[in-house]
Amino acid sequence: DNGIVRPKGYNVSWHVNPEIEKHHFGNSHPMKPWRLTLSKGLIMSYGMHIAMDTYLSRQATEEEMRDFHSEDYLEYLRTAKVAMPDDETPKPYNLGGSDCPIFEGLFNYCSMYSGASIDAARKLCNNEADIAINWSGGLHHAKKAEASGFCYANDIVLAILQLLRKYPRVLYIDIDVHHGDGVEEAFWSSDRVLTLSIHKYDGMNFFPGTGDLDRTGPDDEANPGAHHSINVPLSDGIDDEQYIWLFKTIVGKCVERFRPSAIVLQCGADSLAGDRLGRFNVQVQGHGACVAYCKSLKIPLLLVGGGGYTPRNVARAWAHETSIAIGCDANIDPIIPQHTPYRSHFRHETLFPTLEQILGDPRPNKNSPKKISDIVQSITEQLRFVNA
Ligand code: TV1
Ligand code: CA
Ligand code: ZN
């Protein structure tokens, strides 16, 4: 007995496709789809798949992707040829640079992670799942006709559009260390989607350079989207205590005012301590506490992945969060099972690595208590303009 049982009274659906994991952005590129293999290996070595409905996800059709993306952009994505090593001719749609290279199988990659998020959203709509999970999704920077920040197709927007067919209001929450600009922009003029992104903000010194506190929606009060974008700009080194308090306080107020009928939580793992690109000091416990809080609201919940550039820590976080979704987090052995595939990746510094202990240098916390309380005060005032 490994402590894993199917939860009574609710269903978790897990959407996977090993084809996605095989794509390569290039050797030095920080985005490694292979981190999904590591996550899946950890989830399965704990036996968590026994407690979920596991679905092999399919490719989204071009028609489904046209719900958000332009036809010409999709056509270019589908037919773009991998450039020769010395070819520096500029490509359209922000493709072919170092952040968004054109690699082998690019369109398959995009349509597969999009298909998984669409499938997951439909499981919630059909009441076949209470929590649906797609760790390969969460690619929040992609625009209608532009690739950006390692993201080509915006699976989150596609999933939210599915949810809006059934649910009147969707709350989008983004705990990736980067601003969720693509999702925010897509629903900028809508009062049916409240977007909330927590991120590092340092003007143009940190990608994508947007997401300050005063970015709350269209300035025109007559626009239904006014006040429906919420941004939490943070500095380096925020710790679990501050992060969890901020998350629960702000999400609690959002739920009270907006009364969402579904929640999408982007669980970008680059907000963890020790991330190759991130700057925060959040631990697996703190990151997971956000998932646990959303689950406690008892509203249909879609969990997607996102960033995360230290693969062993990405796998820890997403395996821990899968266990929270199932409700077996308190019952599992924190020591990573001996038979976990690629277990050697978890043992760089200790012989008995655990699920929650991540290895990263602590960063000094540059977020003063006053900064944190000023953010909450400003968002509380903003939410007075938001009604269900
Ligand atoms: C190739 C090889 C690409 C090494 C990119 C870090 C690389 C980065 C690389 C990198 C890198 C960024 C910018 C600058 C915009 C550019 C999945 C004006 C060591 C959701 C995307 C971050 C985050 C993009 C995606 C950012 C997500 N940072 N090494 N690139 N130009 N791009 O700053 O939110 O996590 O860094
Ligand atoms: Ca974010
Ligand atoms: Zn990120």
XYZ file of C-alpha atoms and ligand atoms in Angstrom:
426
model
C 0.000 0.000 0.000
C 1.527 3.288 -1.110
C -1.140 5.509 0.450
C -2.708 6.408 -2.899
C -6.437 5.827 -3.282
C -8.975 7.219 -5.697
C -10.634 10.199 -4.027
C -14.274 9.596 -3.082
C -16.840 12.015 -4.415
C -14.758 13.682 -7.093
C -12.698 13.035 -10.204
C -9.312 14.233 -11.325
C -8.468 13.952 -15.037
C -4.841 13.992 -16.186
C -4.103 14.800 -19.820
C -0.769 13.554 -21.175
C 0.928 12.752 -24.445
C 4.493 11.417 -24.562
C 4.906 12.863 -28.094
C 4.959 16.382 -26.629
C 7.965 15.619 -24.431
C 10.145 14.615 -27.385
C 10.416 18.088 -28.923
C 13.631 20.099 -28.609
C 13.961 23.897 -28.658
C 17.746 23.538 -29.061
C 20.556 22.542 -26.735
C 21.109 25.754 -24.782
C 17.446 26.806 -24.749
C 16.029 26.901 -21.182
C 12.622 25.453 -22.176
C 12.964 21.673 -22.013
C 9.810 19.672 -22.850
C 11.710 16.739 -21.358
C 10.890 18.133 -17.872
C 7.418 16.677 -18.573
C 8.943 13.189 -18.816
C 10.628 13.732 -15.463
C 7.344 14.980 -13.912
C 5.339 12.087 -15.315
C 7.955 9.596 -14.071
C 7.711 11.003 -10.562
C 3.888 11.096 -10.583
C 3.748 7.481 -11.759
C 6.450 6.159 -9.434
C 4.199 7.293 -6.553
C 1.297 5.466 -8.209
C -0.777 8.646 -8.468
C -2.086 7.711 -11.928
C -4.156 4.993 -10.237
C -6.176 7.716 -8.531
C -6.915 9.770 -11.677
C -8.538 9.297 -15.073
C -5.570 9.426 -17.438
C -6.242 10.533 -21.014
C -3.915 10.427 -23.987
C -4.477 13.887 -25.381
C -4.972 14.554 -29.098
C -3.866 17.350 -31.379
C -6.155 20.369 -31.454
C -7.587 20.848 -34.928
C -6.707 23.995 -36.859
C -10.349 25.009 -36.569
C -10.156 24.764 -32.766
C -6.960 26.820 -32.733
C -8.663 29.472 -34.925
C -10.953 30.199 -31.955
C -8.106 32.511 -30.900
C -5.279 32.483 -33.455
C -5.381 34.039 -36.906
C -5.528 31.781 -39.931
C -2.381 33.260 -41.512
C -0.346 32.776 -38.318
C -1.481 29.146 -37.973
C -0.694 28.542 -41.637
C 2.833 29.915 -41.141
C 3.329 27.836 -37.955
C 2.218 24.706 -39.798
C 4.472 25.176 -42.818
C 7.531 26.974 -41.341
C 10.771 25.245 -42.254
C 13.555 24.719 -39.738
C 16.233 27.245 -40.704
C 19.729 26.218 -41.812
C 22.303 26.950 -39.071
C 23.696 30.060 -40.844
C 20.296 31.395 -41.994
C 19.638 34.697 -40.249
C 16.836 36.003 -42.445
C 14.174 37.586 -40.208
C 11.003 35.517 -39.842
C 7.474 36.896 -39.392
C 5.310 36.560 -36.268
C 8.341 36.856 -33.935
C 9.376 33.325 -34.933
C 12.897 32.073 -35.514
C 14.675 34.213 -32.896
C 16.416 32.711 -29.876
C 13.295 32.722 -27.623
C 10.923 31.176 -30.193
C 12.988 29.046 -32.577
C 11.410 27.077 -35.419
C 12.253 23.491 -34.480
C 11.401 20.090 -35.914
C 7.724 19.205 -35.355
C 6.813 22.701 -34.090
C 3.182 22.577 -35.210
C 2.648 19.105 -33.761
C 4.048 20.341 -30.460
C 1.685 23.362 -30.429
C -1.418 21.459 -31.493
C -0.752 18.678 -28.971
C -0.336 20.877 -25.896
C -3.353 22.927 -27.056
C -5.440 19.790 -27.585
C -4.621 18.646 -24.046
C -5.844 21.929 -22.509
C -9.007 21.930 -24.647
C -9.730 18.307 -23.654
C -9.138 19.151 -19.996
C -11.537 22.137 -20.175
C -14.208 19.945 -21.799
C -13.910 17.366 -18.986
C -14.839 20.151 -16.556
C -17.715 21.375 -18.781
C -19.170 17.849 -19.018
C -18.870 17.330 -15.243
C -16.581 14.386 -15.957
C -13.861 15.971 -13.842
C -13.744 18.325 -10.850
C -10.056 19.041 -11.385
C -8.423 18.600 -14.816
C -4.644 18.713 -15.267
C -2.431 19.483 -18.286
C 1.171 20.047 -17.194
C 2.269 20.486 -20.832
C 0.143 23.636 -21.215
C 0.184 27.038 -19.588
C 1.909 28.886 -22.429
C 0.603 32.297 -21.467
C 2.624 34.695 -23.685
C 1.341 33.607 -27.132
C -0.751 36.220 -28.964
C -3.422 35.967 -31.662
C -0.824 36.256 -34.425
C 2.541 36.255 -32.646
C 4.852 33.899 -30.798
C 6.437 35.283 -27.630
C 8.569 34.071 -24.724
C 8.821 30.343 -25.640
C 5.037 30.278 -26.361
C 3.550 29.783 -29.856
C -0.085 28.818 -29.307
C -2.024 30.052 -26.272
C -3.621 26.880 -24.918
C -4.920 28.787 -21.872
C -6.981 31.187 -23.995
C -8.297 28.225 -26.016
C -9.266 26.392 -22.804
C -10.955 29.472 -21.292
C -12.959 29.928 -24.514
C -14.202 26.343 -24.059
C -15.139 27.029 -20.426
C -17.011 30.216 -21.425
C -19.358 28.118 -23.571
C -20.798 26.721 -20.350
C -19.693 28.906 -17.452
C -20.684 32.586 -17.167
C -17.460 33.715 -15.430
C -13.907 32.327 -15.373
C -11.172 33.391 -12.940
C -7.669 33.043 -14.415
C -4.802 32.919 -11.918
C -1.140 32.887 -13.015
C 1.668 32.043 -10.543
C 4.413 31.796 -13.172
C 7.229 34.262 -12.324
C 6.486 36.063 -15.614
C 3.478 38.294 -16.342
C 0.646 36.389 -18.069
C 0.372 39.042 -20.787
C -1.109 36.917 -23.601
C -4.100 35.750 -21.546
C -4.606 39.242 -20.118
C -4.588 40.776 -23.607
C -6.995 38.164 -25.024
C -9.661 38.983 -22.401
C -8.725 42.667 -21.928
C -12.204 43.858 -22.996
C -14.233 41.125 -21.289
C -15.991 41.152 -17.929
C -16.525 37.382 -18.117
C -12.857 36.622 -17.400
C -11.028 38.127 -14.437
C -7.268 37.719 -14.966
C -4.842 37.766 -12.038
C -1.088 37.435 -12.548
C 1.513 37.419 -9.796
C 5.012 38.001 -11.175
C 8.383 39.639 -10.899
C 8.162 43.177 -12.278
C 11.130 45.411 -12.978
C 10.037 47.429 -16.009
C 11.869 46.454 -19.154
C 14.589 44.694 -17.116
C 12.449 41.581 -16.738
C 10.411 39.851 -19.454
C 7.845 40.748 -20.752
C 8.119 44.228 -19.192
C 4.377 44.622 -18.495
C 2.196 43.879 -15.453
C 2.520 46.885 -13.138
C -0.112 47.394 -10.420
C -1.937 50.119 -12.379
C -2.543 47.863 -15.377
C -6.152 47.064 -14.428
C -7.943 46.935 -17.808
C -9.090 49.388 -20.480
C -9.119 53.047 -19.316
C -12.566 53.561 -20.852
C -15.044 52.993 -18.014
C -17.704 52.039 -20.586
C -15.569 49.059 -21.689
C -16.810 45.928 -19.876
C -13.188 44.838 -19.329
C -12.382 47.911 -17.195
C -10.941 46.825 -13.775
C -10.942 43.129 -14.838
C -7.153 42.711 -15.102
C -5.299 42.321 -11.826
C -1.518 42.524 -11.567
C 0.704 41.791 -8.583
C 4.210 43.130 -9.354
C 6.853 41.738 -6.995
C 10.590 42.078 -6.449
C 13.234 39.363 -6.060
C 13.260 36.850 -3.239
C 9.634 36.677 -2.071
C 9.267 33.800 0.428
C 6.508 31.280 1.167
C 5.013 33.218 4.066
C 4.492 36.422 2.051
C 3.531 34.602 -1.137
C 0.884 32.362 0.459
C -0.606 35.280 2.406
C -0.781 37.419 -0.747
C -2.256 34.596 -2.799
C -4.996 33.674 -0.314
C -5.857 37.297 0.462
C -6.136 38.410 -3.159
C -7.713 35.248 -4.582
C -10.169 35.208 -1.653
C -11.272 38.768 -2.478
C -11.494 37.982 -6.215
C -13.769 34.993 -5.550
C -15.946 37.010 -3.155
C -16.478 39.851 -5.670
C -16.441 38.013 -9.010
C -17.992 34.667 -7.974
C -16.297 32.654 -10.733
C -17.997 29.524 -12.047
C -14.637 27.991 -13.046
C -10.978 28.660 -12.214
C -7.906 28.179 -14.405
C -4.640 28.104 -12.427
C -1.403 28.461 -14.403
C 1.211 26.759 -12.204
C 4.432 28.006 -13.834
C 7.214 26.475 -11.724
C 9.747 29.224 -12.468
C 8.440 31.028 -9.363
C 10.285 28.370 -7.286
C 13.556 29.062 -5.523
C 16.563 27.890 -7.516
C 14.928 28.369 -10.915
C 17.323 29.074 -13.779
C 15.295 32.105 -14.964
C 13.162 33.002 -11.928
C 14.078 35.249 -8.988
C 11.699 34.187 -6.215
C 12.244 32.096 -3.084
C 8.984 30.150 -3.157
C 9.282 26.517 -2.017
C 7.345 23.496 -3.292
C 5.120 23.846 -0.182
C 4.294 27.477 -0.931
C 3.646 26.822 -4.611
C 1.447 23.850 -3.704
C -0.451 25.883 -1.095
C -1.839 27.953 -3.995
C -3.215 24.793 -5.613
C -4.626 23.579 -2.279
C -6.359 26.923 -1.711
C -7.982 26.846 -5.173
C -9.106 23.275 -4.595
C -10.675 24.257 -1.258
C -12.987 26.710 -3.077
C -14.848 23.757 -4.619
C -15.166 25.400 -8.047
C -14.301 23.435 -11.254
C -10.520 23.793 -11.553
C -8.170 23.512 -14.537
C -4.475 23.179 -13.669
C -1.935 23.915 -16.390
C 1.873 24.080 -16.289
C 3.909 26.934 -17.739
C 7.503 28.012 -17.101
C 9.977 26.068 -14.980
C 13.641 25.840 -15.919
C 15.253 23.661 -13.253
C 13.697 20.365 -14.379
C 14.044 18.376 -11.136
C 12.258 21.152 -9.202
C 9.540 21.434 -11.868
C 8.914 17.698 -11.474
C 8.813 18.004 -7.667
C 6.281 20.845 -7.769
C 3.963 19.302 -10.346
C 4.072 15.850 -8.694
C 3.308 17.443 -5.309
C 0.471 19.463 -6.866
C -0.933 16.352 -8.534
C -1.011 14.726 -5.088
C -2.875 17.761 -3.711
C -5.440 17.513 -6.540
C -6.024 13.849 -5.685
C -5.930 14.537 -1.954
C -3.138 12.093 -1.114
C -0.458 14.697 -0.312
C -0.486 13.908 3.404
C -0.203 10.144 2.803
C 2.792 9.836 0.524
C 6.386 9.188 1.533
C 8.339 12.412 1.054
C 11.436 10.455 0.017
C 11.413 10.039 -3.746
C 10.857 6.335 -4.563
C 13.993 4.365 -5.462
C 12.423 3.150 -8.689
C 11.606 6.651 -10.003
C 12.928 6.900 -13.572
C 15.852 9.320 -13.857
C 16.079 9.390 -10.050
C 19.730 10.375 -10.427
C 18.531 13.867 -11.415
C 17.198 14.391 -7.912
C 20.370 13.358 -6.132
C 22.811 16.085 -7.010
C 23.311 17.079 -3.406
C 21.627 14.458 -1.193
C 21.441 10.690 -1.147
C 17.764 10.572 -0.197
C 16.125 13.410 -2.091
C 12.595 14.376 -1.080
C 9.620 15.632 -3.039
C 9.495 19.013 -1.327
C 13.090 19.895 -0.508
C 14.330 21.907 -3.452
C 17.930 22.813 -3.852
C 18.430 26.453 -4.651
C 20.383 29.325 -3.124
C 18.137 31.571 -1.055
C 17.725 35.012 -2.627
C 17.514 38.076 -0.368
C 13.871 39.137 -0.018
C 13.470 42.612 -1.565
C 9.712 42.794 -0.828
C 9.014 44.982 2.220
C 5.885 44.375 4.323
C 4.706 47.856 3.269
C 5.024 46.960 -0.416
C 2.915 43.836 0.137
C 0.197 45.667 2.101
C 0.107 48.528 -0.449
C -0.502 45.977 -3.228
C -3.374 44.385 -1.319
C -4.908 47.783 -0.560
C -4.766 48.880 -4.192
C -6.306 45.611 -5.454
C -9.020 45.742 -2.770
C -9.973 49.185 -4.089
C -9.907 47.923 -7.685
C -12.205 45.019 -6.810
C -14.929 47.409 -5.629
C -15.573 47.957 -9.365
C -15.891 44.212 -10.044
C -19.287 42.555 -9.663
C -20.616 39.079 -10.324
C 18.153 30.270 -26.342
C 19.283 29.895 -25.642
C 17.220 31.132 -25.781
C 19.489 30.393 -24.350
C 16.486 32.496 -23.882
C 15.561 34.175 -20.674
C 17.415 31.629 -24.492
C 16.708 32.952 -22.604
C 18.566 31.259 -23.767
C 15.732 33.845 -21.996
C 17.874 32.538 -21.946
C 14.041 35.190 -21.783
C 13.751 37.978 -23.241
C 15.116 39.542 -24.738
C 13.118 39.514 -25.216
C 14.028 38.544 -24.599
C 6.587 29.406 -20.537
C 14.334 41.508 -26.064
C 19.214 32.460 -19.978
C 6.173 30.678 -19.912
C 9.972 33.584 -21.406
C 11.152 34.464 -21.111
C 9.309 32.973 -20.180
C 11.628 35.164 -22.341
C 8.234 31.990 -20.573
C 12.852 36.025 -22.099
C 7.304 31.596 -19.424
N 14.528 35.016 -20.591
N 18.764 31.726 -22.518
N 14.760 34.481 -22.681
N 14.306 40.143 -25.807
N 13.125 36.784 -23.285
O 14.063 38.520 -22.212
O 6.660 32.707 -18.842
O 8.021 30.968 -18.399
O 18.091 32.985 -20.675
Ca 2.511 35.243 -13.379
Zn 7.718 32.087 -16.763
